[in-house]
Coordinates of C-alpha atoms and ligand atoms in Angstrom, one line a residue:
Chain A
M291 CA 7.1 -1.4 3.7
H292 CA 8.1 -5.8 4.0
P293 CA 10.9 -6.2 2.2
A294 CA 10.0 -9.7 0.7
F295 CA 13.1 -11.7 -1.5
S296 CA 10.7 -12.1 -4.4
V297 CA 10.1 -8.6 -5.7
I298 CA 13.4 -7.0 -4.6
F299 CA 15.1 -10.9 -6.8
F300 CA 12.3 -9.3 -9.1
T301 CA 13.4 -5.4 -10.2
T302 CA 17.4 -5.4 -9.5
A303 CA 17.3 -8.8 -11.8
S304 CA 15.2 -7.9 -13.9
G305 CA 16.0 -3.7 -13.5
A306 CA 20.0 -5.7 -14.3
G307 CA 18.8 -7.3 -17.8
Y308 CA 17.1 -4.4 -19.5
G309 CA 19.7 -2.3 -19.2
L310 CA 21.8 -4.8 -20.2
L311 CA 19.0 -5.2 -23.2
A312 CA 19.0 -1.1 -24.1
L313 CA 23.2 -0.6 -24.0
L314 CA 23.7 -4.4 -25.9
G315 CA 20.1 -2.6 -29.0
F316 CA 22.1 0.4 -28.6
G317 CA 25.2 -0.7 -28.9
N318 CA 25.3 -2.5 -31.6
A319 CA 23.4 0.0 -33.6
L320 CA 26.4 2.2 -32.6
G321 CA 28.5 -0.2 -33.3
L322 CA 30.0 -0.7 -29.7
V323 CA 29.8 -4.4 -29.0
P324 CA 30.8 -6.9 -31.1
A325 CA 29.0 -7.7 -33.8
A326 CA 30.0 -11.5 -33.5
G327 CA 26.7 -14.6 -33.3
W328 CA 28.3 -16.0 -29.5
F329 CA 28.7 -12.5 -28.3
G330 CA 24.8 -12.2 -28.7
F331 CA 24.1 -15.6 -27.9
W332 CA 25.6 -15.0 -24.5
S333 CA 24.7 -11.5 -23.8
L334 CA 21.2 -11.4 -25.1
G335 CA 21.4 -15.0 -22.7
L336 CA 22.0 -13.7 -20.1
A337 CA 19.7 -10.8 -20.7
L338 CA 17.3 -12.5 -21.3
V339 CA 18.0 -14.7 -17.7
L340 CA 17.5 -12.2 -15.4
I341 CA 14.4 -10.5 -17.4
A342 CA 12.4 -13.8 -17.7
G343 CA 13.7 -15.3 -14.2
G344 CA 12.7 -12.3 -12.5
L345 CA 9.6 -12.0 -13.8
I346 CA 8.8 -15.6 -13.1
A347 CA 10.5 -14.8 -9.5
S348 CA 7.6 -12.1 -9.2
T349 CA 5.0 -14.6 -9.9
A350 CA 6.3 -16.0 -6.7
H351 CA 4.5 -14.0 -4.3
L352 CA 1.1 -14.0 -6.2
G353 CA -1.6 -15.6 -3.9
H354 CA -3.0 -17.0 -7.7
P355 CA -0.2 -17.4 -9.7
E356 CA -2.0 -19.3 -12.4
R357 CA -4.0 -16.5 -12.9
A358 CA -1.2 -14.2 -13.3
W359 CA -2.6 -13.8 -17.2
R360 CA -5.8 -11.4 -16.2
A361 CA -3.6 -9.0 -14.8
F362 CA -2.7 -7.9 -18.7
S363 CA -6.3 -6.5 -18.5
Q364 CA -6.4 -3.1 -17.0
F365 CA -3.8 -1.4 -18.3
R366 CA -6.5 1.7 -18.9
T367 CA -5.2 2.6 -15.5
S368 CA -3.0 0.3 -13.0
W369 CA 0.8 -0.4 -13.8
L370 CA 1.5 -3.2 -13.1
S371 CA -0.7 -3.8 -15.7
R372 CA 0.9 -2.0 -18.4
E373 CA 4.0 -3.9 -16.1
G374 CA 3.1 -6.7 -17.3
V375 CA 1.5 -5.5 -21.1
A376 CA 5.4 -3.9 -21.3
A377 CA 7.6 -6.3 -20.2
V378 CA 6.0 -9.0 -22.3
S379 CA 5.1 -6.2 -25.2
T380 CA 9.3 -6.2 -25.2
F381 CA 9.8 -10.0 -26.0
V382 CA 8.6 -9.6 -29.6
P383 CA 11.5 -7.0 -30.9
F384 CA 13.9 -8.6 -28.1
A385 CA 13.4 -12.1 -29.9
V386 CA 13.5 -10.8 -34.1
F387 CA 16.9 -8.8 -32.7
G388 CA 17.8 -12.2 -31.4
I389 CA 16.7 -14.6 -34.3
G390 CA 18.5 -11.9 -36.6
W391 CA 21.9 -11.8 -34.8
V392 CA 22.5 -15.3 -33.3
F393 CA 20.9 -17.5 -36.3
F394 CA 22.0 -14.9 -39.2
A395 CA 24.3 -13.2 -38.1
K396 CA 22.4 -9.8 -39.3
T397 CA 23.0 -6.9 -37.5
E398 CA 23.4 -3.8 -39.3
G399 CA 21.4 -1.8 -41.0
V400 CA 16.7 -2.8 -40.8
W401 CA 17.8 -5.7 -37.9
A402 CA 18.6 -3.0 -36.0
L403 CA 15.9 -1.7 -35.4
P404 CA 14.1 -4.1 -33.7
G405 CA 17.1 -3.9 -31.3
L406 CA 16.4 0.0 -31.3
A407 CA 12.8 -1.0 -30.4
A408 CA 13.9 -3.4 -27.4
A409 CA 15.9 -0.9 -26.1
V410 CA 13.0 1.3 -25.6
G411 CA 10.3 -1.5 -24.3
G412 CA 12.8 -2.3 -21.7
G413 CA 12.9 1.1 -20.5
I414 CA 9.4 1.8 -20.6
T415 CA 9.1 -1.4 -18.4
V416 CA 12.0 -0.3 -15.5
F417 CA 9.6 3.6 -15.9
T418 CA 6.3 1.5 -15.5
T419 CA 8.2 -0.8 -12.4
A420 CA 9.3 2.3 -11.1
M421 CA 5.5 4.0 -11.5
I422 CA 4.1 1.0 -9.5
Y423 CA 5.7 2.4 -6.7
R424 CA 5.8 5.9 -7.0
S425 CA 1.7 5.9 -7.1
L426 CA 1.3 4.6 -3.4
K427 CA 0.1 7.7 -2.1
P428 CA -0.3 6.6 0.9
I429 CA 3.9 6.0 1.2
H430 CA 6.0 8.6 0.9
Q431 CA 9.1 7.4 1.0
W432 CA 8.0 6.1 -2.3
H433 CA 5.0 8.9 -3.7
N434 CA 7.8 11.3 -4.5
A435 CA 10.0 12.6 -8.0
H436 CA 13.0 10.6 -6.9
V437 CA 12.3 7.3 -7.6
V438 CA 11.8 7.2 -11.1
P439 CA 14.9 8.3 -12.0
V440 CA 16.6 6.1 -9.9
Y441 CA 15.5 2.9 -11.0
L442 CA 15.7 3.7 -14.3
A443 CA 20.0 4.6 -14.0
L444 CA 19.6 1.3 -11.4
A445 CA 19.3 0.5 -14.5
L446 CA 21.5 1.2 -16.7
A447 CA 24.2 1.3 -14.3
T448 CA 23.6 -2.3 -13.2
G449 CA 23.4 -3.7 -16.7
A450 CA 26.7 -0.9 -18.1
L451 CA 28.3 -3.5 -15.6
L452 CA 27.1 -6.5 -17.4
L453 CA 28.3 -4.8 -20.6
N454 CA 31.2 -3.9 -19.2
A455 CA 32.7 -7.6 -18.5
L456 CA 31.0 -9.8 -21.3
V457 CA 33.6 -7.0 -23.8
H458 CA 36.2 -7.7 -21.5
L459 CA 35.3 -11.9 -21.1
W460 CA 34.8 -11.7 -25.1
G461 CA 38.0 -10.1 -25.9
H462 CA 36.5 -6.6 -27.4
A463 CA 37.1 -4.2 -24.5
Q464 CA 37.0 -0.8 -25.7
P465 CA 37.0 2.4 -22.9
A466 CA 34.1 4.2 -24.4
I467 CA 31.7 1.5 -22.2
G468 CA 34.2 1.0 -18.5
Y469 CA 33.6 4.9 -18.6
L470 CA 29.6 4.1 -19.7
A471 CA 29.5 1.8 -16.7
L472 CA 31.5 4.8 -14.2
A473 CA 29.3 7.5 -15.7
A474 CA 26.0 5.5 -15.3
C475 CA 27.3 4.7 -11.4
A476 CA 27.2 8.1 -11.2
L477 CA 24.5 9.0 -12.2
A478 CA 22.4 6.2 -10.5
A479 CA 25.3 7.9 -7.2
W480 CA 24.0 11.0 -7.4
L481 CA 20.4 10.4 -7.6
K482 CA 20.1 7.9 -4.6
H483 CA 22.2 10.3 -2.5
R484 CA 19.5 12.7 -3.5
Y485 CA 16.8 10.4 -3.1
W486 CA 17.9 9.3 1.1
R487 CA 17.8 13.0 2.1
F488 CA 14.8 13.3 0.8
I489 CA 13.4 10.8 2.9
D490 CA 15.8 11.7 5.8
T491 CA 14.9 15.7 5.9
T492 CA 10.9 15.4 4.6
K493 CA 7.7 13.6 6.3
A494 CA 4.0 12.3 5.1
V495 CA 1.8 15.0 5.3
S496 CA -0.3 12.4 7.1
T497 CA -0.3 12.4 11.1
P498 CA -2.2 10.6 13.9
E499 CA -4.0 13.4 13.8
T500 CA -5.2 13.8 10.3
A501 CA -5.8 10.1 10.2
T502 CA -8.6 10.5 13.1
G503 CA -9.3 14.0 12.7
L504 CA -8.8 14.3 16.2
G505 CA -6.2 17.3 15.8
A506 CA -8.5 20.1 17.2
R507 CA -7.9 18.2 20.1
G508 CA -4.1 18.1 20.5
K509 CA -1.5 15.5 20.0
V510 CA -3.3 12.2 18.7
R511 CA -2.1 9.0 20.8
L512 CA -3.2 4.6 20.3
L513 CA -4.2 4.1 23.9
E514 CA -5.4 0.7 23.1
S515 CA -4.4 -1.4 19.5
P516 CA -7.7 -3.6 17.8
H517 CA -5.5 -7.3 18.9
Q518 CA -2.9 -8.3 20.9
V519 CA -0.9 -9.4 17.7
D520 CA 0.2 -7.9 14.7
N521 CA -2.0 -8.9 11.7
Y522 CA -2.2 -8.9 8.0
L523 CA -1.2 -4.6 8.1
M524 CA 0.9 -5.2 10.2
R525 CA 3.0 -7.7 8.8
E526 CA 2.9 -6.5 5.4
M527 CA 3.0 -2.9 6.1
G528 CA 4.4 -1.6 9.5
F529 CA 7.6 -3.4 9.2
R530 CA 10.4 -1.1 10.1
V531 CA 14.2 -1.1 9.9
A532 CA 15.8 0.8 13.1
R533 CA 17.8 3.9 12.1
K534 CA 20.7 2.9 12.9
H535 CA 20.6 0.1 11.0
A536 CA 19.5 1.5 8.0
F537 CA 22.4 3.6 8.0
K538 CA 24.8 0.8 8.4
L539 CA 22.8 -1.0 5.0
R540 CA 23.0 2.0 3.2
R541 CA 27.5 2.4 3.5
I542 CA 27.2 -1.5 2.9
A543 CA 25.0 0.1 0.0
L544 CA 26.8 3.2 -1.4
A545 CA 31.0 0.8 -1.3
A546 CA 28.6 -2.1 -2.5
L547 CA 26.8 -0.8 -5.1
F548 CA 28.8 2.3 -6.3
A549 CA 32.3 3.1 -5.0
A550 CA 33.5 -1.2 -5.5
P551 CA 32.0 -0.6 -8.5
M552 CA 33.5 2.0 -9.9
T553 CA 37.6 2.2 -8.3
L554 CA 37.6 -1.3 -10.4
T555 CA 35.4 -0.1 -13.5
L556 CA 38.2 3.3 -13.2
L557 CA 41.3 0.1 -13.2
T558 CA 39.7 -1.5 -15.9
V559 CA 39.7 1.7 -17.8
L560 CA 43.8 2.2 -17.0
A561 CA 44.9 -0.9 -16.7
P562 CA 46.2 -2.9 -19.8
V563 CA 43.1 -5.1 -21.3
G564 CA 43.7 -9.1 -19.9
A565 CA 42.4 -11.7 -18.1
G566 CA 43.3 -8.7 -14.4
T567 CA 40.9 -6.6 -16.4
A568 CA 38.2 -9.1 -17.1
L569 CA 38.5 -10.3 -13.1
L570 CA 37.8 -7.3 -12.3
T571 CA 34.8 -6.6 -14.2
I572 CA 33.4 -9.6 -12.9
L573 CA 33.8 -8.6 -9.4
A574 CA 32.6 -5.4 -10.3
A575 CA 29.3 -6.5 -11.4
L576 CA 28.9 -9.0 -8.2
S577 CA 29.6 -6.3 -6.5
A578 CA 26.4 -4.5 -7.7
A579 CA 24.4 -7.1 -7.9
L580 CA 25.5 -7.3 -3.5
G581 CA 25.1 -3.6 -3.8
V582 CA 21.7 -3.2 -5.6
G583 CA 19.5 -5.9 -3.6
V584 CA 20.9 -4.4 0.3
E585 CA 20.0 -1.0 -1.5
R586 CA 15.9 -2.8 -3.0
W587 CA 15.9 -4.2 0.6
L588 CA 16.3 -0.7 2.0
F589 CA 13.8 0.5 -0.4
F590 CA 10.5 -1.6 1.6
A591 CA 11.9 -1.3 5.0
E592 CA 13.0 2.7 5.0
A593 CA 9.6 2.3 3.6
K594 CA 6.1 3.9 5.7
H595 CA 3.1 3.2 5.0
T596 CA 0.2 5.5 6.6
V597 CA -1.6 2.8 7.4
T598 CA 0.7 2.9 10.5
L599 CA -1.0 5.7 12.0
Y600 CA -3.9 3.8 13.4
Y601 CA -0.9 0.8 15.0
G602 CA 1.4 3.6 16.3
A603 CA 3.5 5.4 14.3
T604 CA 3.9 9.2 15.7
D605 CA 4.7 9.5 11.6
A606 CA 5.3 8.2 8.1
Chain B
M128 CA -12.4 -2.2 -15.8
T129 CA -10.1 -0.9 -12.8
A130 CA -11.1 2.2 -14.5
Y131 CA -14.0 3.4 -12.4
T132 CA -16.5 5.4 -12.9
P133 CA -17.3 8.1 -10.0
P134 CA -20.2 8.1 -8.3
T135 CA -22.8 10.7 -9.2
G136 CA -26.0 9.4 -7.9
K137 CA -25.9 6.5 -4.5
Q138 CA -23.2 6.2 -3.3
L139 CA -23.5 3.8 0.3
G140 CA -21.4 4.6 3.4
L141 CA -20.9 4.9 6.8
V142 CA -21.3 7.4 9.8
I143 CA -19.7 6.4 13.0
D144 CA -20.1 8.8 16.0
L145 CA -17.0 9.4 17.9
D146 CA -19.5 10.5 20.9
T147 CA -21.0 7.6 21.7
C148 CA -18.3 5.3 20.5
V149 CA -18.4 3.0 23.9
G150 CA -15.1 0.6 22.7
C151 CA -16.6 -3.5 23.0
H152 CA -16.2 -4.5 19.5
A153 CA -20.1 -5.4 19.3
C154 CA -20.0 -4.2 15.7
A155 CA -16.2 -6.0 14.3
V156 CA -17.3 -9.6 16.2
N157 CA -20.9 -9.1 14.4
C158 CA -19.6 -8.2 11.0
K159 CA -16.9 -11.2 11.2
E160 CA -19.2 -13.2 12.2
W161 CA -21.5 -12.4 9.2
N162 CA -18.9 -11.9 6.5
T163 CA -17.9 -15.8 7.1
G164 CA -20.9 -16.4 6.4
G165 CA -21.7 -14.3 3.3
H166 CA -20.5 -12.7 -0.6
S167 CA -17.1 -13.2 1.0
A168 CA -16.8 -15.5 2.8
P169 CA -15.1 -17.9 4.9
L170 CA -12.5 -15.1 7.1
P171 CA -9.2 -16.6 8.0
D172 CA -8.7 -17.6 11.9
R173 CA -6.3 -19.0 12.4
D174 CA -5.8 -20.4 15.9
P175 CA -8.2 -18.9 17.1
Y176 CA -7.5 -19.4 20.4
G177 CA -4.2 -19.7 21.7
A178 CA -1.2 -17.3 22.2
D179 CA -1.1 -16.5 18.1
P180 CA -4.5 -15.7 17.0
T181 CA -4.5 -14.3 13.1
G182 CA -6.9 -13.6 11.0
V183 CA -9.2 -11.1 8.4
W184 CA -11.6 -9.0 10.0
F185 CA -13.2 -5.9 8.2
N186 CA -13.4 -3.5 10.9
R187 CA -10.6 -3.2 13.9
I188 CA -11.3 -1.0 17.3
H189 CA -9.0 1.4 18.0
T190 CA -8.9 3.3 20.3
F191 CA -7.0 6.6 21.6
E192 CA -6.4 9.3 23.3
A193 CA -7.2 12.8 21.9
G194 CA -5.0 16.1 23.4
E195 CA -2.9 15.3 26.7
G196 CA -3.9 16.4 31.0
A197 CA -6.8 17.0 32.5
T198 CA -8.2 17.6 29.1
S199 CA -7.7 14.7 27.0
R200 CA -10.3 12.8 25.5
T201 CA -10.3 8.9 25.5
V202 CA -11.4 7.5 22.2
H203 CA -13.1 4.6 21.0
F204 CA -12.3 4.3 16.7
P205 CA -14.2 2.3 14.7
K206 CA -12.4 2.5 10.8
S207 CA -13.4 -0.5 7.9
C208 CA -13.9 -0.1 4.3
L209 CA -14.8 4.1 4.1
H210 CA -15.8 3.8 -0.1
C211 CA -14.1 5.9 -1.0
A212 CA -15.4 7.4 -3.9
E213 CA -12.0 7.8 -5.6
P214 CA -10.5 4.9 -4.6
L215 CA -6.5 4.4 -5.5
C216 CA -7.2 0.6 -4.4
V217 CA -9.3 0.2 -7.1
E218 CA -7.3 2.2 -9.9
V219 CA -4.2 0.0 -9.9
C220 CA -5.5 -4.0 -9.1
P221 CA -4.1 -5.1 -12.8
T222 CA -7.1 -7.8 -13.2
G223 CA -10.1 -6.1 -12.5
A224 CA -11.2 -7.7 -9.2
S225 CA -11.3 -4.7 -7.2
Y226 CA -14.6 -2.7 -8.2
K227 CA -16.6 0.1 -8.0
R228 CA -20.4 -0.3 -7.6
V229 CA -22.0 2.2 -10.2
E230 CA -25.7 1.3 -8.6
D231 CA -24.1 2.3 -5.0
G232 CA -20.3 3.5 -5.4
I233 CA -20.2 -0.1 -3.2
V234 CA -16.3 -1.2 -3.5
L235 CA -15.9 -5.3 -4.1
V236 CA -12.9 -7.9 -5.2
N237 CA -14.3 -10.3 -7.1
A238 CA -12.1 -13.6 -5.6
D239 CA -12.7 -15.6 -8.7
T240 CA -10.3 -13.1 -10.9
C241 CA -8.0 -11.9 -7.8
I242 CA -4.2 -13.0 -8.4
G243 CA -3.5 -12.1 -4.6
C244 CA -0.7 -9.4 -5.9
K245 CA -1.6 -7.0 -2.5
L246 CA -1.2 -4.3 -4.2
C247 CA -4.3 -3.2 -3.2
S248 CA -3.7 -2.7 0.6
W249 CA -0.3 -1.5 0.0
A250 CA -2.4 1.5 -2.1
C251 CA -5.3 1.8 1.1
P252 CA -3.7 4.4 2.9
Y253 CA -6.7 3.6 5.7
G254 CA -5.7 -0.2 6.1
A255 CA -8.9 -1.8 5.3
R256 CA -8.0 -4.5 3.3
E257 CA -7.0 -7.4 4.6
F258 CA -5.2 -10.7 2.4
D259 CA -6.6 -14.3 3.6
D260 CA -3.4 -16.4 2.9
D261 CA -5.9 -19.4 3.0
D262 CA -7.8 -18.3 -0.5
G263 CA -4.4 -16.2 -1.7
V264 CA -7.0 -13.6 -2.5
M265 CA -7.8 -10.5 -0.9
K266 CA -10.7 -9.3 1.3
K267 CA -12.9 -6.0 2.1
C268 CA -15.6 -4.5 4.0
T269 CA -19.1 -5.5 1.4
L270 CA -20.8 -3.2 3.5
C271 CA -23.2 -6.3 3.7
V272 CA -23.9 -5.9 0.4
D273 CA -25.4 -9.7 1.2
K274 CA -27.4 -8.2 4.2
I275 CA -28.9 -4.9 2.6
Y276 CA -30.3 -6.2 -0.4
N277 CA -31.7 -9.3 1.0
E278 CA -35.5 -9.4 0.8
T279 CA -35.6 -12.5 2.7
L280 CA -35.0 -10.6 5.7
P281 CA -37.1 -8.3 7.7
E282 CA -36.8 -4.5 6.2
A283 CA -34.8 -3.1 9.8
D284 CA -32.8 -5.9 9.3
R285 CA -31.3 -4.6 5.9
V286 CA -28.7 -2.8 7.1
P287 CA -24.9 -3.5 8.2
A288 CA -24.0 -6.2 10.3
C289 CA -22.1 -4.0 12.3
V290 CA -24.7 -1.3 12.2
S291 CA -27.5 -3.4 13.8
T292 CA -25.5 -5.1 16.6
C293 CA -23.6 -1.2 17.8
P294 CA -25.3 -1.0 21.0
A295 CA -24.7 2.3 21.6
S296 CA -26.4 3.3 18.5
A297 CA -22.7 4.6 17.6
R298 CA -23.2 4.0 13.9
H299 CA -25.3 4.6 10.7
F300 CA -25.6 3.7 7.3
G301 CA -27.0 5.2 4.1
D302 CA -27.2 7.1 1.0
L303 CA -24.3 9.7 1.3
G304 CA -24.8 10.6 -2.2
D305 CA -28.1 12.4 -1.7
P306 CA -27.7 15.4 0.7
D307 CA -31.4 15.8 1.8
S308 CA -30.4 11.5 3.5
A309 CA -31.1 11.2 7.3
V310 CA -27.2 10.6 7.3
S311 CA -26.2 13.4 5.8
K312 CA -28.3 15.5 8.0
L313 CA -26.9 14.1 10.8
V314 CA -23.5 15.0 8.8
A315 CA -24.2 18.0 8.7
D316 CA -24.9 18.7 11.9
R317 CA -22.4 17.1 13.5
G318 CA -20.3 18.5 11.5
G319 CA -18.9 14.6 10.0
Y320 CA -15.8 14.1 8.8
E321 CA -13.3 13.0 6.6
L322 CA -10.6 10.9 7.4
M323 CA -7.0 11.9 5.7
P324 CA -8.6 13.9 3.4
E325 CA -5.5 15.5 2.1
L326 CA -4.2 12.4 0.4
G327 CA -7.5 12.7 -1.7
Y328 CA -9.3 9.7 -1.8
K329 CA -12.0 11.6 -1.4
P330 CA -13.8 8.9 1.7
T331 CA -18.1 7.7 1.7
N332 CA -17.8 7.4 5.6
R333 CA -17.5 10.1 7.8
Y334 CA -17.2 10.8 11.1
L335 CA -18.8 12.4 13.3
P336 CA -16.2 14.0 16.6
P337 CA -16.8 13.3 20.0
R338 CA -18.9 16.5 22.0
E339 CA -17.3 19.1 23.9
S340 CA -17.6 17.5 27.5
K341 CA -18.7 19.2 30.5
A342 CA -16.9 20.4 33.1
K343 CA -19.7 21.6 35.6
A344 CA -23.0 19.6 36.3
G345 CA -25.0 22.8 35.4
C346 CA -24.1 22.1 32.1
T347 CA -25.6 18.8 31.5
G348 CA -28.7 20.6 32.6
A349 CA -28.7 18.2 36.1
P350 CA -30.0 20.3 39.1
A351 CA -26.9 21.2 40.3
A352 CA -27.9 20.0 44.3
L353 CA -30.5 17.7 45.3
E354 CA -33.4 19.1 46.5
T355 CA -36.5 17.4 48.7
R356 CA -38.9 15.7 46.0
I357 CA -41.7 15.5 48.8
D358 CA -44.7 18.2 48.0
P359 CA -46.0 18.2 52.1
D360 CA -49.9 19.1 50.9
A361 CA -49.9 16.2 48.6
L362 CA -49.3 13.9 51.8
H363 CA -51.4 11.5 53.7
P364 CA -52.8 13.9 57.5
V365 CA -51.2 10.9 59.2
L366 CA -47.1 12.0 57.1
R367 CA -48.0 15.8 57.0
W368 CA -47.6 15.6 60.7
V369 CA -45.1 13.8 60.8
D370 CA -43.7 15.7 57.5
R371 CA -44.0 18.9 60.0
I372 CA -42.6 17.4 62.9
L373 CA -39.5 16.3 61.9
S374 CA -39.6 19.6 59.1
R375 CA -39.1 21.6 62.8
Ligands
LIG33 S1 -11.1 3.0 2.7 FE1 -9.8 1.4 1.0 S2 -9.4 -0.3 0.5 FE2 -12.1 1.3 1.4 S3 -12.3 2.3 -1.0 FE3 -11.1 3.5 0.1 S4 -8.7 3.1 -0.1 FE4 -10.1 1.2 -1.1
LIG34 S1 -4.8 -8.3 -4.7 FE1 -6.8 -9.3 -5.8 S2 -8.1 -7.3 -5.5 FE2 -6.1 -6.1 -4.9 S3 -5.1 -5.6 -6.3 FE3 -3.7 -7.8 -6.3 S4 -5.8 -8.5 -7.8 FE4 -6.7 -7.0 -7.2

């Protein structure tokens, strides 16, 4: 599948934003994050920028962005529609939580509730995003049980790295948050590893033989394609990354998304807190941002659509 | 709603005979011709005579080789929307622009409400949906909804453009929801099948498999060797005499 920049940016940025929002909501209820208004302003602000920026970017690839409001209507069947509804609904408790925290310095008791609601809403939104891909039967690398856990775990991991950087910058560093980031990264790495093993060892049930129904005669191969040049289908669905490059990019993703941030975070937990550790947490978050971009690019580039079976692919 | 009512009655569709299709692309050309002025008009057509022509086609003709060696078959394979009974393309549409008609099962896109998110084209395993970059909306086969019910046309012409034009009569149109229709009987007689049944879309269109090749002349019903066709008794007496002399 063609890796469109707007969709990669949207899914990774909003994922990290919702992960951060969820941790702020829960962290606040548990008293793990500083209650200072300015901390609320900067951390919720960052979550807002990531979420809203992602949502705006996601409309950039639409043929008719001005009609985007129509996408809220089909939530009964469409995961894309549900994503839109979940994203917009989450803004309500998010706004109440933010206003209470930043303008009225209220974070305790009932004021923690909108934070929890926003956290749950963020989780649901990431879940619906993942389900858009998970529900597409023609794409074996998406239509499997590994996709949703990876999306959720990566949102949590990238959000946790951001939160760790924020508390360090605010001078409220605490090992619990560092350990949380480490655990979330480890979980995401394990799930992503399982995903890669799954797509490396399994193939779609559909083949050129089932696609044409001519399998009874033996192997089926494309003799003449309908057109001499690429059409929309091939440009959108026929994108393939060479195996060699995919493996190289997987290593880059593993290093930048997991190995580097985990090492840096471990240092921040072990070393005495100071300007140095704050810098390390920022580096960890930046590295993860790069890594998750590569990971998401691969998520598209390594996905094969059954339509390619009509255009010469031998498997999907 | 993008939730569709599974068809219980009429389900219009095509039956494509892979035995007789000669791969001439006439159906694709007439499809483009009709539909660039029809329900989903116009169909983009950029650089049509240049080095990199690109545009929307509802119907494309692939050619496959099935089997290997002396017994392999070249099979021309036209493919357009199969108007599935369980179209995921419709379910995933966030706007309701994609819909399946209850009255005849035709799957259509409303170009006035489509936001051009392309998700439906990802959800179609068959590659039946193509994006129109000029209009920013999705386009697909309409089963010539503007032709098959068109009362200004003679009745014989109220079939999809691809069916009208096929010089090999390899394309048949009718109600596949009715087991007694001519197309349903054809499917039953010839062992018509679904494409990628494993995905569960329950496509309406059916494909008729190529018939077995006949390796020997005798199998086709033709005489194995040519024999004289002259009946001497029916000839003019002079020619009969010539025949007798020459036959000696
Ligand atoms: S062939 Fe594709 S576009 Fe047509 S109804 Fe089936 S899934 Fe939808
Ligand atoms: S491209 Fe249009 S028809 Fe297709 S899913 Fe999106 S809104 Fe619906």
